[in-house]
Structures are given as structure tokens and as C-alpha cells.
């Protein structure tokens, strides 16, 4: 078992660090929040006094932070100076591809192996240890990261070189955002045309309009398997986080000169939903927003 530094113990990182401790690793955990540190300690982690302290002497350092600037600051400001030569750096945050590549390049120049390993699956999967990791980085670093990531998830897939994990994550979530908006539109139109939503589900889930947004995450309460729609659109994947991922996808598309009009349209709609005060609702609450309903 390894000594692992873990930085960022929020909604996702808290459960992930706890699972690494449960798997028998010595986890040296750090977060700016005292509350998060206390939870990590109760879950079997050793509290570190700074990001550098968490990284010092560790064989691997995992980060689960809000955005690219936090990842760059923590690595360039502390981890690069404190970590042992050759340590493996694993960034699981969802960040922009350009920053992921720049930090990986800087890490390599300092003699570290680094992978970007963003996740699919929300807080429940982080707690249960059932995340899917999409990994970008050299094959040797991927091999070293795999047993550690397996302690927090059930699928670990190499997407390519540095930044490829982030690219896979934002392309997947752009597709998810667009199919969710389209699914919500279709249910609203079906209803206005006099179709029972359960009947439309029965037909479309077996026809060519089928998608994960329809059959695994149906936005209509009482239709299909249980989803956040059945819980007043609470829990699940917040619209604000979908908006974050769509913004990353749109920014990446501009940088790569790729045409993504559906991603841009989904981004504008999730922005409008967030502006209306519904950013904390599950992203399938788009169906309420499109129907002119916002707030409580
Ligand atoms: P969060 O805001 O709950 O947690 C982030 C944590 O990082 C906070 O506890 C914060 O105090 C800490 N932090 C910030 N700056 C720090 C620093 N300099 N040093 C140490 N700690 C610092 O966010 P989250 O929901 O856990 O998300 C983390 C990442 O995972 C994000 O990139 C997010 O996009 C991604 N993600 C989230 C979900 C989800 O459902 N919540 C799903 C998939 C991916």
C-alpha cells in the first residue's frame, strides 16, 4: 500500500480520499476547509497542514479541486516543491484541456509523472467507489495510476496523452447536455400534442430517439426508472456543474476551431437556467425551465 497525498476534500474528494484510506493506503489529506479536514480525519485519513505537507514524501498526490486555476496554483505553488522526485501526480478535477496540458508539461520538466483523470459519476459514485476515470498521460504513468484509481472507481480508461482525459470528459458531457435539452423538448412537445408522457417514453425508449438522457435519466417524474425528477430535481448532477462543463467544451471548441452549435445552444440554455436561480437543481430540471417554470 502507498502513501498518498490528497488535496481537495469537497463533495467529491471527501468520499474518494475515504475510499483510498479504506483500501489500506496512508492518505495525507488537505483542504482549505476545516470542516472537510475533520470529515477526512473521521474517515481514516491523516490531516496535513498544507498542500505541500500532503505531498511531501508521498508516492502519489491526488487533486480534486474546483477549476484549472486551483490545480495550477496548488501544483506550481506547493506540490512541485514538496513532492519526492519521480512522484506520480493524479489530477481528478474537471478542468480546461489547455491548463491540464500546461501543468502536465511543467510536472514532467520537474521530473514528475502526471496524469489527468477526470471522473464520470457524481457524489454518490464518489462515496461508493464506483467512479469511471478517463485518463490522459504517458502509458507508464497510466499503469502506475491504475491501481490507485481502482481504489476509487470501477472503470479506468486511458484516453490518450496529457489532456486527453479532460477532452473525453468535456466531449461526453457536451453530448449529455445536448441530449438532455433535446429530450426535455421532445417530452414537452409530445405533451402539447396530446401524448401521454409514459406512452411517449414507451415508444421513444425503444425507437431511434432513445438516449441515456431518456432511458436512464428521464426528466419527467414518474416515467422510466427512478431519477432526480422523482425527487423534485434535488440531488443528482447540478445544472451549474453541467454549465461549467459546457463552458469548458465551448472554450475548447473555439481553441480547436471545431463547430459545436448544439453544445453552444445547450450552454446558453443552462446559463439562462442558472441566471433564473435554478443552478442548484438537477440538470434534468431543464424541462421545467423550458416550460416556463423557475424557482420553487
Ligand atoms: P467542491 O467545491 O465540493 O470541492 C472542492 C474542494 O476543494 C473544496 O472543499 C475546497 O475547499 C477545496 N479547495 C479549493 N482550493 C483549494 C486549495 N488551494 N487547497 C486545498 N483545497 C482547496 O467541488 P466538488 O463537487 O468536489 O468537485 C470537485 C471537482 O470534481 C470539480 O472539478 C468538479 O467539476 C468535478 N466533478 C464534480 C462532480 C459532482 O457531481 N460534484 C461530478 C464530476 C466531476
Short mmCIF file of C-alpha atoms and ligand atoms in Angstrom, two decimals:
data_model
loop_
_atom_site.label_atom_id
_atom_site.label_comp_id
_atom_site.label_asym_id
_atom_site.label_seq_id
_atom_site.Cartn_x
_atom_site.Cartn_y
_atom_site.Cartn_z
CA UNK A 1 0.00 0.00 0.00
CA UNK A 2 1.16 3.53 -0.71
CA UNK A 3 1.48 6.88 0.97
CA UNK A 4 -0.88 9.17 -0.95
CA UNK A 5 -1.33 12.93 -0.64
CA UNK A 6 -4.92 14.05 -1.32
CA UNK A 7 -5.76 17.71 -1.89
CA UNK A 8 -9.38 18.89 -2.21
CA UNK A 9 -11.79 17.08 0.11
CA UNK A 10 -15.09 18.57 -1.06
CA UNK A 11 -18.29 16.89 -2.23
CA UNK A 12 -16.33 14.51 -4.48
CA UNK A 13 -12.83 14.40 -2.95
CA UNK A 14 -14.10 13.64 0.57
CA UNK A 15 -15.54 10.27 -0.45
CA UNK A 16 -12.63 9.49 -2.78
CA UNK A 17 -9.99 10.08 -0.08
CA UNK A 18 -12.05 7.97 2.35
CA UNK A 19 -12.11 5.09 -0.14
CA UNK A 20 -8.32 5.24 -0.58
CA UNK A 21 -7.92 5.07 3.21
CA UNK A 22 -10.38 2.16 3.31
CA UNK A 23 -8.30 0.39 0.63
CA UNK A 24 -5.34 0.47 3.05
CA UNK A 25 -3.34 3.46 1.76
CA UNK A 26 -1.93 6.05 4.13
CA UNK A 27 -3.79 9.15 2.95
CA UNK A 28 -2.39 12.56 3.90
CA UNK A 29 -5.30 14.86 3.28
CA UNK A 30 -5.51 18.63 2.86
CA UNK A 31 -8.28 21.13 2.19
CA UNK A 32 -8.72 24.83 2.98
CA UNK A 33 -11.92 23.95 4.87
CA UNK A 34 -11.59 22.82 8.50
CA UNK A 35 -14.91 21.00 8.20
CA UNK A 36 -13.67 18.95 5.24
CA UNK A 37 -10.47 18.12 7.16
CA UNK A 38 -12.45 16.90 10.17
CA UNK A 39 -14.57 14.65 7.92
CA UNK A 40 -11.43 13.23 6.28
CA UNK A 41 -9.87 12.51 9.68
CA UNK A 42 -13.02 10.71 10.80
CA UNK A 43 -12.81 8.64 7.60
CA UNK A 44 -9.30 7.41 8.42
CA UNK A 45 -7.09 9.99 6.66
CA UNK A 46 -4.15 11.79 8.28
CA UNK A 47 -4.68 15.56 8.31
CA UNK A 48 -1.92 17.56 6.56
CA UNK A 49 -1.20 21.20 7.39
CA UNK A 50 -0.82 22.39 3.77
CA UNK A 51 -0.87 21.10 0.19
CA UNK A 52 2.92 20.83 0.37
CA UNK A 53 2.70 18.85 3.60
CA UNK A 54 0.21 16.45 1.98
CA UNK A 55 2.58 15.92 -0.95
CA UNK A 56 5.87 15.66 0.95
CA UNK A 57 7.21 12.10 0.86
CA UNK A 58 4.12 10.73 -0.89
CA UNK A 59 4.40 8.22 -3.72
CA UNK A 60 1.36 9.79 -5.38
CA UNK A 61 -0.56 13.05 -4.98
CA UNK A 62 -4.24 13.20 -5.98
CA UNK A 63 -6.02 16.53 -6.51
CA UNK A 64 -9.80 17.08 -6.69
CA UNK A 65 -10.20 20.84 -7.00
CA UNK A 66 -12.82 23.22 -8.44
CA UNK A 67 -11.08 24.57 -11.59
CA UNK A 68 -7.88 24.90 -13.62
CA UNK A 69 -6.50 27.86 -11.68
CA UNK A 70 -6.67 25.92 -8.40
CA UNK A 71 -4.90 22.94 -9.98
CA UNK A 72 -2.14 25.15 -11.43
CA UNK A 73 -1.71 27.10 -8.17
CA UNK A 74 -1.55 24.03 -5.92
CA UNK A 75 1.00 22.26 -8.15
CA UNK A 76 3.19 25.21 -9.10
CA UNK A 77 2.90 26.89 -5.70
CA UNK A 78 3.44 23.88 -3.43
CA UNK A 79 3.35 20.30 -4.73
CA UNK A 80 6.22 20.63 -7.23
CA UNK A 81 8.49 21.94 -4.46
CA UNK A 82 7.43 19.43 -1.79
CA UNK A 83 6.87 16.11 -3.59
CA UNK A 84 9.59 13.46 -3.80
CA UNK A 85 11.46 13.15 -7.11
CA UNK A 86 9.56 10.90 -9.52
CA UNK A 87 6.28 11.07 -7.55
CA UNK A 88 3.09 10.40 -9.51
CA UNK A 89 0.64 13.33 -9.74
CA UNK A 90 -3.01 12.49 -10.49
CA UNK A 91 -5.41 15.35 -11.12
CA UNK A 92 -9.04 14.15 -10.96
CA UNK A 93 -10.63 17.64 -11.18
CA UNK A 94 -12.60 18.66 -14.28
CA UNK A 95 -10.55 21.47 -15.82
CA UNK A 96 -9.77 23.00 -19.22
CA UNK A 97 -7.63 20.96 -21.58
CA UNK A 98 -5.05 23.76 -22.04
CA UNK A 99 -4.32 24.05 -18.30
CA UNK A 100 -4.23 20.25 -17.92
CA UNK A 101 -1.58 20.07 -20.67
CA UNK A 102 0.43 23.01 -19.29
CA UNK A 103 0.53 21.61 -15.73
CA UNK A 104 1.48 18.13 -17.04
CA UNK A 105 4.28 19.65 -19.12
CA UNK A 106 5.58 21.62 -16.13
CA UNK A 107 5.37 18.46 -13.98
CA UNK A 108 7.38 16.47 -16.50
CA UNK A 109 10.02 19.22 -16.64
CA UNK A 110 10.35 18.91 -12.85
CA UNK A 111 10.78 15.12 -13.07
CA UNK A 112 7.26 14.04 -12.05
CA UNK A 113 4.92 11.64 -13.83
CA UNK A 114 1.45 13.18 -14.24
CA UNK A 115 -1.97 12.11 -15.49
CA UNK A 116 -5.25 13.98 -15.81
CA UNK A 117 -8.01 11.63 -14.62
CA UNK A 118 -11.40 13.38 -14.51
CA UNK A 119 -14.39 11.33 -13.45
CA UNK A 120 -17.82 10.39 -14.63
CA UNK A 121 -20.29 9.73 -11.83
CA UNK A 122 -21.40 12.14 -9.13
CA UNK A 123 -21.18 12.36 -5.35
CA UNK A 124 -22.94 9.01 -4.81
CA UNK A 125 -20.41 7.23 -7.07
CA UNK A 126 -17.52 9.05 -5.34
CA UNK A 127 -18.78 7.80 -1.95
CA UNK A 128 -19.47 4.29 -3.22
CA UNK A 129 -16.14 3.99 -5.06
CA UNK A 130 -17.83 3.37 -8.40
CA UNK A 131 -16.47 6.28 -10.48
CA UNK A 132 -15.29 5.98 -14.08
CA UNK A 133 -11.88 7.60 -14.70
CA UNK A 134 -10.87 8.93 -18.13
CA UNK A 135 -7.11 9.21 -18.10
CA UNK A 136 -4.66 11.27 -20.14
CA UNK A 137 -0.91 10.78 -19.85
CA UNK A 138 2.01 8.56 -20.84
CA UNK A 139 1.36 4.78 -20.71
CA UNK A 140 3.85 4.24 -17.85
CA UNK A 141 2.16 6.89 -15.70
CA UNK A 142 -1.25 5.39 -16.54
CA UNK A 143 -0.04 1.99 -15.33
CA UNK A 144 1.17 3.46 -12.05
CA UNK A 145 -2.09 5.39 -11.58
CA UNK A 146 -4.43 2.48 -12.36
CA UNK A 147 -4.24 0.58 -9.02
CA UNK A 148 -4.77 3.85 -7.11
CA UNK A 149 -7.74 4.87 -9.27
CA UNK A 150 -9.21 1.37 -8.93
CA UNK A 151 -9.46 2.07 -5.20
CA UNK A 152 -11.95 4.85 -6.02
CA UNK A 153 -13.78 3.57 -9.08
CA UNK A 154 -14.82 0.62 -11.18
CA UNK A 155 -13.57 1.66 -14.61
CA UNK A 156 -10.22 3.22 -15.54
CA UNK A 157 -9.77 4.00 -19.23
CA UNK A 158 -6.77 5.58 -20.92
CA UNK A 159 -7.94 8.21 -23.39
CA UNK A 160 -4.51 9.22 -24.75
CA UNK A 161 -1.72 11.65 -23.86
CA UNK A 162 -1.81 14.61 -21.44
CA UNK A 163 -5.17 16.42 -21.55
CA UNK A 164 -6.95 13.54 -23.30
CA UNK A 165 -8.87 12.61 -20.13
CA UNK A 166 -10.23 16.16 -19.93
CA UNK A 167 -11.04 16.13 -23.64
CA UNK A 168 -13.04 12.89 -23.26
CA UNK A 169 -14.85 14.25 -20.21
CA UNK A 170 -15.99 17.53 -21.79
CA UNK A 171 -16.97 15.90 -25.10
CA UNK A 172 -19.04 13.32 -23.20
CA UNK A 173 -20.72 15.96 -21.06
CA UNK A 174 -21.38 18.23 -24.05
CA UNK A 175 -23.20 15.29 -25.64
CA UNK A 176 -25.09 14.66 -22.39
CA UNK A 177 -26.12 18.34 -22.06
CA UNK A 178 -27.38 18.46 -25.64
CA UNK A 179 -29.30 15.16 -25.43
CA UNK A 180 -30.90 16.23 -22.14
CA UNK A 181 -32.14 19.51 -23.66
CA UNK A 182 -33.44 17.63 -26.71
CA UNK A 183 -35.14 15.00 -24.52
CA UNK A 184 -36.84 17.72 -22.44
CA UNK A 185 -38.06 19.49 -25.60
CA UNK A 186 -39.43 16.27 -27.03
CA UNK A 187 -41.42 15.43 -23.88
CA UNK A 188 -42.86 18.96 -23.72
CA UNK A 189 -43.89 18.90 -27.37
CA UNK A 190 -45.31 15.38 -27.07
CA UNK A 191 -47.48 16.51 -24.17
CA UNK A 192 -48.71 19.61 -26.04
CA UNK A 193 -49.62 17.33 -28.96
CA UNK A 194 -51.75 15.26 -26.60
CA UNK A 195 -49.42 12.29 -25.95
CA UNK A 196 -49.25 10.69 -22.51
CA UNK A 197 -45.57 11.03 -21.37
CA UNK A 198 -45.48 7.38 -20.26
CA UNK A 199 -46.68 6.29 -23.71
CA UNK A 200 -44.15 8.53 -25.45
CA UNK A 201 -41.41 7.07 -23.20
CA UNK A 202 -42.54 3.53 -24.03
CA UNK A 203 -42.28 4.28 -27.74
CA UNK A 204 -39.19 6.51 -27.88
CA UNK A 205 -37.13 4.40 -25.46
CA UNK A 206 -37.46 1.57 -27.99
CA UNK A 207 -37.14 3.75 -31.07
CA UNK A 208 -34.41 5.85 -32.66
CA UNK A 209 -34.87 8.82 -30.29
CA UNK A 210 -33.55 6.73 -27.40
CA UNK A 211 -30.58 8.03 -25.41
CA UNK A 212 -29.17 7.76 -21.86
CA UNK A 213 -30.94 11.04 -21.04
CA UNK A 214 -34.24 9.36 -21.93
CA UNK A 215 -33.90 5.83 -20.58
CA UNK A 216 -31.57 6.21 -17.57
CA UNK A 217 -32.28 9.80 -16.52
CA UNK A 218 -35.79 10.62 -17.72
CA UNK A 219 -36.63 14.26 -16.88
CA UNK A 220 -40.37 13.52 -16.37
CA UNK A 221 -41.41 12.48 -12.82
CA UNK A 222 -42.97 9.02 -12.62
CA UNK A 223 -41.74 7.96 -16.05
CA UNK A 224 -38.96 5.38 -16.54
CA UNK A 225 -36.57 4.36 -13.72
CA UNK A 226 -36.32 6.49 -10.58
CA UNK A 227 -34.36 9.69 -11.27
CA UNK A 228 -33.86 13.13 -9.65
CA UNK A 229 -37.13 14.17 -11.40
CA UNK A 230 -38.90 11.94 -8.86
CA UNK A 231 -37.25 13.85 -6.01
CA UNK A 232 -38.19 17.37 -7.10
CA UNK A 233 -34.98 17.60 -9.17
CA UNK A 234 -32.84 17.59 -5.99
CA UNK A 235 -29.54 15.70 -5.77
CA UNK A 236 -28.11 14.26 -8.98
CA UNK A 237 -25.90 16.46 -11.18
CA UNK A 238 -26.43 20.19 -10.62
CA UNK A 239 -27.28 22.37 -13.63
CA UNK A 240 -24.44 24.70 -12.54
CA UNK A 241 -21.93 21.84 -12.94
CA UNK A 242 -23.35 20.99 -16.36
CA UNK A 243 -22.94 24.67 -17.26
CA UNK A 244 -19.30 24.55 -16.07
CA UNK A 245 -18.59 21.54 -18.32
CA UNK A 246 -20.39 23.09 -21.31
CA UNK A 247 -18.36 26.28 -20.92
CA UNK A 248 -15.17 24.18 -20.92
CA UNK A 249 -16.36 22.39 -24.07
CA UNK A 250 -17.25 25.66 -25.85
CA UNK A 251 -13.89 27.20 -24.90
CA UNK A 252 -12.05 24.07 -26.12
CA UNK A 253 -14.06 24.10 -29.37
CA UNK A 254 -13.09 27.73 -30.02
CA UNK A 255 -9.41 26.89 -29.38
CA UNK A 256 -9.58 23.87 -31.69
CA UNK A 257 -11.65 25.63 -34.38
CA UNK A 258 -14.39 22.97 -34.06
CA UNK A 259 -18.02 23.70 -34.88
CA UNK A 260 -20.26 22.79 -31.90
CA UNK A 261 -23.58 24.65 -32.38
CA UNK A 262 -25.58 22.15 -30.29
CA UNK A 263 -23.10 22.42 -27.43
CA UNK A 264 -23.30 26.22 -27.66
CA UNK A 265 -27.11 26.15 -27.65
CA UNK A 266 -27.15 23.83 -24.62
CA UNK A 267 -24.63 26.13 -22.89
CA UNK A 268 -26.82 29.20 -23.49
CA UNK A 269 -29.88 27.38 -22.10
CA UNK A 270 -28.07 26.16 -18.96
CA UNK A 271 -26.71 29.69 -18.47
CA UNK A 272 -30.28 31.07 -18.67
CA UNK A 273 -31.46 28.41 -16.21
CA UNK A 274 -28.66 29.34 -13.78
CA UNK A 275 -29.46 33.07 -14.20
CA UNK A 276 -33.08 32.26 -13.26
CA UNK A 277 -31.82 30.85 -9.93
CA UNK A 278 -32.13 27.14 -10.76
CA UNK A 279 -28.42 26.26 -11.00
CA UNK A 280 -28.56 24.03 -7.93
CA UNK A 281 -31.35 21.87 -9.28
CA UNK A 282 -30.50 18.68 -11.13
CA UNK A 283 -29.71 19.36 -14.80
CA UNK A 284 -32.83 17.44 -15.92
CA UNK A 285 -34.88 20.32 -14.40
CA UNK A 286 -34.24 21.90 -17.82
CA UNK A 287 -37.70 20.51 -18.61
CA UNK A 288 -39.26 22.90 -16.05
CA UNK A 289 -37.21 25.81 -17.33
CA UNK A 290 -38.25 25.19 -20.95
CA UNK A 291 -41.84 25.01 -19.73
CA UNK A 292 -41.50 28.50 -18.22
CA UNK A 293 -41.27 27.29 -14.61
CA UNK A 294 -38.44 28.53 -12.38
CA UNK A 295 -37.84 28.80 -8.63
CA UNK A 296 -39.77 26.82 -6.01
P1 LIG B 1 -16.34 21.14 -4.05
O1 LIG B 1 -16.41 22.61 -4.22
O2 LIG B 1 -17.32 20.45 -3.18
O3 LIG B 1 -14.87 20.74 -3.50
C1 LIG B 1 -13.69 21.38 -3.87
C2 LIG B 1 -12.81 21.43 -2.62
O4 LIG B 1 -11.54 21.98 -2.97
C3 LIG B 1 -13.40 22.32 -1.51
O5 LIG B 1 -13.52 21.56 -0.31
C4 LIG B 1 -12.37 23.44 -1.37
O6 LIG B 1 -12.23 23.92 -0.04
C5 LIG B 1 -11.11 22.77 -1.87
N1 LIG B 1 -10.07 23.69 -2.31
C6 LIG B 1 -10.17 24.75 -3.15
N2 LIG B 1 -8.96 25.34 -3.31
C7 LIG B 1 -8.09 24.62 -2.57
C8 LIG B 1 -6.69 24.74 -2.30
N3 LIG B 1 -5.97 25.70 -2.86
N4 LIG B 1 -6.12 23.84 -1.48
C9 LIG B 1 -6.86 22.85 -0.90
N5 LIG B 1 -8.18 22.70 -1.10
C10 LIG B 1 -8.78 23.58 -1.91
O7 LIG B 1 -16.36 20.53 -5.53
P2 LIG B 1 -16.66 19.01 -5.96
O8 LIG B 1 -18.13 18.88 -6.26
O9 LIG B 1 -15.99 18.09 -5.01
O10 LIG B 1 -15.92 18.97 -7.37
C11 LIG B 1 -14.51 18.81 -7.48
C12 LIG B 1 -14.16 18.62 -8.95
O11 LIG B 1 -14.85 17.45 -9.44
C13 LIG B 1 -14.60 19.78 -9.86
O12 LIG B 1 -13.61 20.00 -10.81
C14 LIG B 1 -15.91 19.27 -10.47
O13 LIG B 1 -16.18 19.85 -11.73
C15 LIG B 1 -15.63 17.78 -10.60
N6 LIG B 1 -16.81 16.92 -10.63
C16 LIG B 1 -17.85 17.11 -9.75
C17 LIG B 1 -18.96 16.26 -9.79
C18 LIG B 1 -20.11 16.45 -8.82
O14 LIG B 1 -21.15 15.81 -9.03
N7 LIG B 1 -19.98 17.25 -7.77
C19 LIG B 1 -19.02 15.22 -10.75
C20 LIG B 1 -17.93 15.02 -11.60
C21 LIG B 1 -16.83 15.87 -11.53
#
